Amino acid sequence: QASEISVLHCFSFRGGAEFLFDGVKKHQVTLPSQPEPWDIRNLLQWIKQNLLKERPELFLQGESVRPGILVLINDSDWELMGELDYQLQDQDNVLFISTLHGG
Protein backbone atom coordinates (compact mmCIF):
# COMPACT_ATOMS: atom_id res chain seq x y z
CA GLN A 1 0.00 0.00 0.00
CA ALA A 2 1.18 3.49 -0.81
CA SER A 3 2.08 5.88 1.96
CA GLU A 4 -0.50 8.26 0.46
CA ILE A 5 -3.27 6.45 2.33
CA SER A 6 -5.23 8.80 4.54
CA VAL A 7 -5.30 7.89 8.20
CA LEU A 8 -8.17 7.92 10.64
CA HIS A 9 -7.89 9.98 13.79
CA CYS A 10 -10.13 10.71 16.71
CA PHE A 11 -10.27 14.26 18.03
CA SER A 12 -12.12 14.99 21.25
CA PHE A 13 -13.03 18.30 22.85
CA ARG A 14 -13.84 18.63 26.55
CA GLY A 15 -14.09 21.11 29.38
CA GLY A 16 -16.18 23.54 27.36
CA ALA A 17 -14.05 23.42 24.20
CA GLU A 18 -16.76 21.29 22.56
CA PHE A 19 -19.09 24.31 22.48
CA LEU A 20 -16.87 25.84 19.79
CA PHE A 21 -17.59 22.73 17.70
CA ASP A 22 -21.41 22.73 17.79
CA GLY A 23 -21.30 20.82 21.09
CA VAL A 24 -19.80 17.75 19.41
CA LYS A 25 -17.29 16.18 21.76
CA LYS A 26 -15.86 13.48 19.52
CA HIS A 27 -14.92 13.62 15.85
CA GLN A 28 -13.71 10.66 13.80
CA VAL A 29 -11.71 12.20 10.99
CA THR A 30 -9.84 10.95 7.97
CA LEU A 31 -7.34 13.63 7.06
CA PRO A 32 -6.70 14.24 3.35
CA SER A 33 -3.42 12.92 1.96
CA GLN A 34 -0.66 15.41 1.54
CA PRO A 35 2.99 15.07 0.51
CA GLU A 36 4.46 15.64 3.96
CA PRO A 37 3.29 13.97 7.17
CA TRP A 38 0.57 15.67 9.20
CA ASP A 39 1.83 17.36 12.32
CA ILE A 40 -0.10 19.13 15.04
CA ARG A 41 0.69 22.54 13.51
CA ASN A 42 -1.04 21.53 10.23
CA LEU A 43 -3.78 19.75 12.14
CA LEU A 44 -4.76 22.87 14.09
CA GLN A 45 -5.17 24.82 10.85
CA TRP A 46 -7.24 21.98 9.38
CA ILE A 47 -9.44 21.90 12.51
CA LYS A 48 -9.89 25.67 12.28
CA GLN A 49 -11.00 25.43 8.64
CA ASN A 50 -13.11 22.27 8.88
CA LEU A 51 -14.42 21.67 12.40
CA LEU A 52 -14.35 24.92 14.35
CA LYS A 53 -17.77 26.56 14.22
CA GLU A 54 -17.36 29.75 16.22
CA ARG A 55 -14.96 32.02 18.06
CA PRO A 56 -11.63 30.61 16.88
CA GLU A 57 -9.85 33.03 19.23
CA LEU A 58 -11.08 30.89 22.15
CA PHE A 59 -9.33 27.82 20.72
CA LEU A 60 -6.33 29.12 18.77
CA GLN A 61 -3.73 31.77 19.37
CA GLY A 62 -1.31 32.31 16.51
CA GLU A 63 -0.53 28.88 15.09
CA SER A 64 -0.99 27.05 18.39
CA VAL A 65 -3.80 26.42 20.86
CA ARG A 66 -4.57 29.11 23.38
CA PRO A 67 -2.91 28.94 26.77
CA GLY A 68 -5.30 27.05 29.04
CA ILE A 69 -6.11 24.33 26.53
CA LEU A 70 -4.49 21.02 27.39
CA VAL A 71 -3.59 18.80 24.47
CA LEU A 72 -3.22 15.06 25.04
CA ILE A 73 -1.95 12.73 22.33
CA ASN A 74 -2.85 9.13 23.13
CA ASP A 75 -3.29 10.16 26.78
CA SER A 76 0.16 11.81 27.00
CA ASP A 77 0.78 15.53 27.42
CA TRP A 78 1.74 16.94 24.04
CA GLU A 79 4.63 18.80 25.69
CA LEU A 80 6.31 15.40 26.02
CA MET A 81 5.58 14.59 22.37
CA GLY A 82 7.06 17.62 20.62
CA GLU A 83 3.96 19.84 20.67
CA LEU A 84 3.35 21.43 17.24
CA ASP A 85 6.02 19.28 15.59
CA TYR A 86 4.51 15.95 16.64
CA GLN A 87 3.76 13.91 13.52
CA LEU A 88 0.39 12.22 13.62
CA GLN A 89 0.33 8.45 13.41
CA ASP A 90 -2.53 6.26 12.22
CA GLN A 91 -5.27 5.90 14.85
CA ASP A 92 -3.88 8.66 17.09
CA ASN A 93 -6.27 10.04 19.66
CA VAL A 94 -5.92 13.77 20.17
CA LEU A 95 -7.84 15.28 23.08
CA PHE A 96 -8.26 19.02 23.64
CA ILE A 97 -9.39 20.02 27.13
CA SER A 98 -10.22 23.60 27.96
CA THR A 99 -9.22 24.56 31.50
CA LEU A 100 -10.67 28.05 31.00
CA HIS A 101 -14.07 28.60 32.50
CA GLY A 102 -15.64 31.98 31.97
CA GLY A 103 -17.98 33.35 34.59
CSV table of N, CA and C in Angstrom, one decimal:
chain,number,residue,atom,x,y,z
A,1,GLN,N,0.8,-1.2,0.0
A,1,GLN,CA,0.0,0.0,0.0
A,1,GLN,C,0.9,1.3,0.0
A,2,ALA,N,0.4,2.2,-0.7
A,2,ALA,CA,1.2,3.5,-0.8
A,2,ALA,C,1.1,4.3,0.5
A,3,SER,N,2.1,5.1,0.7
A,3,SER,CA,2.1,5.9,2.0
A,3,SER,C,1.1,7.1,1.8
A,4,GLU,N,0.5,7.2,0.7
A,4,GLU,CA,-0.5,8.3,0.5
A,4,GLU,C,-1.8,8.0,1.1
A,5,ILE,N,-2.0,6.8,1.7
A,5,ILE,CA,-3.3,6.4,2.3
A,5,ILE,C,-3.6,7.4,3.5
A,6,SER,N,-4.8,7.9,3.5
A,6,SER,CA,-5.2,8.8,4.5
A,6,SER,C,-5.4,8.0,5.8
A,7,VAL,N,-5.2,8.6,6.9
A,7,VAL,CA,-5.3,7.9,8.2
A,7,VAL,C,-6.5,8.4,9.0
A,8,LEU,N,-7.0,7.6,9.8
A,8,LEU,CA,-8.2,7.9,10.6
A,8,LEU,C,-7.7,8.4,12.0
A,9,HIS,N,-8.3,9.5,12.5
A,9,HIS,CA,-7.9,10.0,13.8
A,9,HIS,C,-9.2,10.3,14.6
A,10,CYS,N,-9.0,10.3,15.9
A,10,CYS,CA,-10.1,10.7,16.7
A,10,CYS,C,-9.7,12.0,17.5
A,11,PHE,N,-10.5,13.0,17.3
A,11,PHE,CA,-10.3,14.3,18.0
A,11,PHE,C,-11.4,14.5,19.0
A,12,SER,N,-11.1,14.8,20.2
A,12,SER,CA,-12.1,15.0,21.3
A,12,SER,C,-11.9,16.4,21.9
A,13,PHE,N,-13.0,17.0,22.2
A,13,PHE,CA,-13.0,18.3,22.8
A,13,PHE,C,-13.8,18.2,24.1
A,14,ARG,N,-13.2,18.7,25.2
A,14,ARG,CA,-13.8,18.6,26.6
A,14,ARG,C,-13.7,19.9,27.3
A,15,GLY,N,-14.3,20.0,28.5
A,15,GLY,CA,-14.1,21.1,29.4
A,15,GLY,C,-14.7,22.4,28.9
A,16,GLY,N,-15.6,22.3,27.9
A,16,GLY,CA,-16.2,23.5,27.4
A,16,GLY,C,-15.7,23.8,25.9
A,17,ALA,N,-14.6,23.2,25.6
A,17,ALA,CA,-14.0,23.4,24.2
A,17,ALA,C,-15.0,22.9,23.2
A,18,GLU,N,-15.8,21.9,23.5
A,18,GLU,CA,-16.8,21.3,22.6
A,18,GLU,C,-17.8,22.3,22.1
A,19,PHE,N,-18.1,23.3,22.9
A,19,PHE,CA,-19.1,24.3,22.5
A,19,PHE,C,-18.7,25.1,21.3
A,20,LEU,N,-17.3,25.2,21.0
A,20,LEU,CA,-16.9,25.8,19.8
A,20,LEU,C,-17.1,25.0,18.6
A,21,PHE,N,-17.4,23.7,18.8
A,21,PHE,CA,-17.6,22.7,17.7
A,21,PHE,C,-19.0,22.2,17.7
A,22,ASP,N,-20.0,23.1,17.8
A,22,ASP,CA,-21.4,22.7,17.8
A,22,ASP,C,-21.8,21.7,18.9
A,23,GLY,N,-21.0,21.7,20.0
A,23,GLY,CA,-21.3,20.8,21.1
A,23,GLY,C,-20.9,19.4,20.8
A,24,VAL,N,-20.2,19.1,19.7
A,24,VAL,CA,-19.8,17.8,19.4
A,24,VAL,C,-18.5,17.5,20.1
A,25,LYS,N,-18.5,16.5,21.0
A,25,LYS,CA,-17.3,16.2,21.8
A,25,LYS,C,-16.3,15.3,21.0
A,26,LYS,N,-16.8,14.4,20.1
A,26,LYS,CA,-15.9,13.5,19.5
A,26,LYS,C,-16.0,13.5,18.0
A,27,HIS,N,-14.9,13.6,17.3
A,27,HIS,CA,-14.9,13.6,15.9
A,27,HIS,C,-14.0,12.5,15.3
A,28,GLN,N,-14.5,11.6,14.5
A,28,GLN,CA,-13.7,10.7,13.8
A,28,GLN,C,-13.4,11.3,12.4
A,29,VAL,N,-12.1,11.4,12.2
A,29,VAL,CA,-11.7,12.2,11.0
A,29,VAL,C,-10.7,11.4,10.2
A,30,THR,N,-10.9,11.4,8.9
A,30,THR,CA,-9.8,10.9,8.0
A,30,THR,C,-9.2,12.2,7.3
A,31,LEU,N,-8.0,12.5,7.6
A,31,LEU,CA,-7.3,13.6,7.1
A,31,LEU,C,-7.0,13.4,5.6
A,32,PRO,N,-7.1,14.4,4.8
A,32,PRO,CA,-6.7,14.2,3.4
A,32,PRO,C,-5.2,13.9,3.2
A,33,SER,N,-4.8,13.2,2.2
A,33,SER,CA,-3.4,12.9,2.0
A,33,SER,C,-2.7,14.2,1.5
A,34,GLN,N,-1.5,14.3,2.0
A,34,GLN,CA,-0.7,15.4,1.5
A,34,GLN,C,0.8,14.9,1.5
A,35,PRO,N,1.6,15.6,0.7
A,35,PRO,CA,3.0,15.1,0.5
A,35,PRO,C,3.8,14.9,1.8
A,36,GLU,N,3.7,15.8,2.7
A,36,GLU,CA,4.5,15.6,4.0
A,36,GLU,C,3.5,15.1,5.1
A,37,PRO,N,4.1,14.5,6.1
A,37,PRO,CA,3.3,14.0,7.2
A,37,PRO,C,2.5,15.1,7.9
A,38,TRP,N,1.4,14.7,8.4
A,38,TRP,CA,0.6,15.7,9.2
A,38,TRP,C,1.2,15.9,10.5
A,39,ASP,N,1.4,17.1,11.0
A,39,ASP,CA,1.8,17.4,12.3
A,39,ASP,C,0.7,18.2,13.0
A,40,ILE,N,0.9,18.4,14.3
A,40,ILE,CA,-0.1,19.1,15.0
A,40,ILE,C,-0.3,20.6,14.5
A,41,ARG,N,0.8,21.2,14.1
A,41,ARG,CA,0.7,22.5,13.5
A,41,ARG,C,-0.3,22.6,12.3
A,42,ASN,N,-0.1,21.6,11.4
A,42,ASN,CA,-1.0,21.5,10.2
A,42,ASN,C,-2.4,21.1,10.7
A,43,LEU,N,-2.5,20.2,11.6
A,43,LEU,CA,-3.8,19.7,12.1
A,43,LEU,C,-4.6,20.9,12.7
A,44,LEU,N,-4.0,21.8,13.5
A,44,LEU,CA,-4.8,22.9,14.1
A,44,LEU,C,-5.4,23.8,13.0
A,45,GLN,N,-4.6,24.0,11.9
A,45,GLN,CA,-5.2,24.8,10.9
A,45,GLN,C,-6.3,24.1,10.2
A,46,TRP,N,-6.2,22.8,10.0
A,46,TRP,CA,-7.2,22.0,9.4
A,46,TRP,C,-8.5,22.0,10.3
A,47,ILE,N,-8.3,21.8,11.6
A,47,ILE,CA,-9.4,21.9,12.5
A,47,ILE,C,-10.1,23.3,12.4
A,48,LYS,N,-9.3,24.3,12.4
A,48,LYS,CA,-9.9,25.7,12.3
A,48,LYS,C,-10.7,25.8,11.0
A,49,GLN,N,-10.3,25.3,9.9
A,49,GLN,CA,-11.0,25.4,8.6
A,49,GLN,C,-12.2,24.5,8.5
A,50,ASN,N,-12.1,23.3,9.1
A,50,ASN,CA,-13.1,22.3,8.9
A,50,ASN,C,-14.0,21.9,10.0
A,51,LEU,N,-13.6,22.1,11.3
A,51,LEU,CA,-14.4,21.7,12.4
A,51,LEU,C,-14.9,22.8,13.3
A,52,LEU,N,-14.1,23.8,13.4
A,52,LEU,CA,-14.4,24.9,14.3
A,52,LEU,C,-15.5,25.7,13.8
A,53,LYS,N,-16.6,25.9,14.7
A,53,LYS,CA,-17.8,26.6,14.2
A,53,LYS,C,-17.8,28.0,14.6
A,54,GLU,N,-17.2,28.4,15.8
A,54,GLU,CA,-17.4,29.8,16.2
A,54,GLU,C,-16.2,30.1,17.1
A,55,ARG,N,-15.9,31.4,17.2
A,55,ARG,CA,-15.0,32.0,18.1
A,55,ARG,C,-13.6,31.3,18.1
A,56,PRO,N,-12.9,31.3,16.9
A,56,PRO,CA,-11.6,30.6,16.9
A,56,PRO,C,-10.6,31.2,17.9
A,57,GLU,N,-10.8,32.4,18.3
A,57,GLU,CA,-9.8,33.0,19.2
A,57,GLU,C,-9.9,32.4,20.6
A,58,LEU,N,-11.0,31.6,20.9
A,58,LEU,CA,-11.1,30.9,22.1
A,58,LEU,C,-10.4,29.5,22.1
A,59,PHE,N,-10.0,29.1,20.9
A,59,PHE,CA,-9.3,27.8,20.7
A,59,PHE,C,-7.9,28.0,20.3
A,60,LEU,N,-7.7,28.9,19.4
A,60,LEU,CA,-6.3,29.1,18.8
A,60,LEU,C,-5.8,30.5,19.1
A,61,GLN,N,-4.4,30.5,19.2
A,61,GLN,CA,-3.7,31.8,19.4
A,61,GLN,C,-2.5,31.7,18.5
A,62,GLY,N,-2.4,32.5,17.5
A,62,GLY,CA,-1.3,32.3,16.5
A,62,GLY,C,-1.5,31.0,15.8
A,63,GLU,N,-0.4,30.2,15.7
A,63,GLU,CA,-0.5,28.9,15.1
A,63,GLU,C,-0.7,27.7,16.1
A,64,SER,N,-0.9,28.1,17.4
A,64,SER,CA,-1.0,27.0,18.4
A,64,SER,C,-2.3,27.2,19.1
A,65,VAL,N,-2.6,26.3,20.1
A,65,VAL,CA,-3.8,26.4,20.9
A,65,VAL,C,-3.6,27.5,21.9
A,66,ARG,N,-4.7,28.1,22.3
A,66,ARG,CA,-4.6,29.1,23.4
A,66,ARG,C,-4.0,28.5,24.7
A,67,PRO,N,-3.3,29.4,25.4
A,67,PRO,CA,-2.9,28.9,26.8
A,67,PRO,C,-4.2,28.6,27.5
A,68,GLY,N,-4.1,27.5,28.3
A,68,GLY,CA,-5.3,27.1,29.0
A,68,GLY,C,-6.0,25.9,28.4
A,69,ILE,N,-5.6,25.5,27.2
A,69,ILE,CA,-6.1,24.3,26.5
A,69,ILE,C,-5.1,23.2,26.6
A,70,LEU,N,-5.4,22.2,27.3
A,70,LEU,CA,-4.5,21.0,27.4
A,70,LEU,C,-4.7,20.2,26.1
A,71,VAL,N,-3.5,19.7,25.6
A,71,VAL,CA,-3.6,18.8,24.5
A,71,VAL,C,-3.0,17.5,24.9
A,72,LEU,N,-3.7,16.4,24.7
A,72,LEU,CA,-3.2,15.1,25.0
A,72,LEU,C,-3.2,14.3,23.8
A,73,ILE,N,-2.1,13.6,23.5
A,73,ILE,CA,-2.0,12.7,22.3
A,73,ILE,C,-1.8,11.3,22.9
A,74,ASN,N,-2.8,10.5,22.6
A,74,ASN,CA,-2.8,9.1,23.1
A,74,ASN,C,-2.6,9.1,24.6
A,75,ASP,N,-3.3,10.0,25.3
A,75,ASP,CA,-3.3,10.2,26.8
A,75,ASP,C,-2.0,10.7,27.4
A,76,SER,N,-1.1,11.2,26.5
A,76,SER,CA,0.2,11.8,27.0
A,76,SER,C,0.2,13.3,26.7
A,77,ASP,N,0.7,14.1,27.6
A,77,ASP,CA,0.8,15.5,27.4
A,77,ASP,C,1.6,15.8,26.2
A,78,TRP,N,1.1,16.7,25.3
A,78,TRP,CA,1.7,16.9,24.0
A,78,TRP,C,3.1,17.6,24.2
A,79,GLU,N,3.3,18.2,25.4
A,79,GLU,CA,4.6,18.8,25.7
A,79,GLU,C,5.7,17.7,25.7
A,80,LEU,N,5.3,16.5,26.0
A,80,LEU,CA,6.3,15.4,26.0
A,80,LEU,C,6.5,14.8,24.6
A,81,MET,N,5.6,15.2,23.7
A,81,MET,CA,5.6,14.6,22.4
A,81,MET,C,6.1,15.5,21.3
A,82,GLY,N,6.5,16.7,21.6
A,82,GLY,CA,7.1,17.6,20.6
A,82,GLY,C,6.1,18.7,20.2
A,83,GLU,N,5.0,18.8,20.9
A,83,GLU,CA,4.0,19.8,20.7
A,83,GLU,C,3.6,20.0,19.2
A,84,LEU,N,3.8,21.2,18.6
A,84,LEU,CA,3.3,21.4,17.2
A,84,LEU,C,4.1,20.6,16.2
A,85,ASP,N,5.2,20.1,16.6
A,85,ASP,CA,6.0,19.3,15.6
A,85,ASP,C,5.7,17.8,15.6
A,86,TYR,N,4.9,17.4,16.6
A,86,TYR,CA,4.5,16.0,16.6
A,86,TYR,C,3.8,15.5,15.3
A,87,GLN,N,4.3,14.4,14.7
A,87,GLN,CA,3.8,13.9,13.5
A,87,GLN,C,2.7,12.9,13.9
A,88,LEU,N,1.5,13.1,13.3
A,88,LEU,CA,0.4,12.2,13.6
A,88,LEU,C,0.6,10.8,13.1
A,89,GLN,N,0.3,9.8,13.8
A,89,GLN,CA,0.3,8.4,13.4
A,89,GLN,C,-1.1,7.9,13.2
A,90,ASP,N,-1.2,6.9,12.4
A,90,ASP,CA,-2.5,6.3,12.2
A,90,ASP,C,-3.2,5.9,13.6
A,91,GLN,N,-4.5,6.2,13.7
A,91,GLN,CA,-5.3,5.9,14.8
A,91,GLN,C,-4.9,6.7,16.1
A,92,ASP,N,-4.2,7.8,15.9
A,92,ASP,CA,-3.9,8.7,17.1
A,92,ASP,C,-5.2,9.2,17.7
A,93,ASN,N,-5.2,9.3,19.0
A,93,ASN,CA,-6.3,10.0,19.7
A,93,ASN,C,-5.7,11.4,20.1
A,94,VAL,N,-6.3,12.4,19.7
A,94,VAL,CA,-5.9,13.8,20.2
A,94,VAL,C,-7.1,14.4,21.0
A,95,LEU,N,-6.8,14.8,22.2
A,95,LEU,CA,-7.8,15.3,23.1
A,95,LEU,C,-7.5,16.7,23.5
A,96,PHE,N,-8.4,17.6,23.3
A,96,PHE,CA,-8.3,19.0,23.6
A,96,PHE,C,-9.2,19.3,24.8
A,97,ILE,N,-8.6,19.7,25.9
A,97,ILE,CA,-9.4,20.0,27.1
A,97,ILE,C,-9.2,21.5,27.5
A,98,SER,N,-10.3,22.2,27.5
A,98,SER,CA,-10.2,23.6,28.0
A,98,SER,C,-10.2,23.7,29.5
A,99,THR,N,-9.2,24.4,30.0
A,99,THR,CA,-9.2,24.6,31.5
A,99,THR,C,-9.7,26.0,31.8
A,100,LEU,N,-10.2,26.7,30.8
A,100,LEU,CA,-10.7,28.0,31.0
A,100,LEU,C,-12.2,28.0,31.2
A,101,HIS,N,-12.6,28.6,32.3
A,101,HIS,CA,-14.1,28.6,32.5
A,101,HIS,C,-14.5,30.0,32.8
A,102,GLY,N,-15.2,30.6,31.8
A,102,GLY,CA,-15.6,32.0,32.0
A,102,GLY,C,-16.8,32.1,33.0
A,103,GLY,N,-16.9,33.2,33.6
A,103,GLY,CA,-18.0,33.4,34.6
A,103,GLY,C,-19.0,34.4,34.2
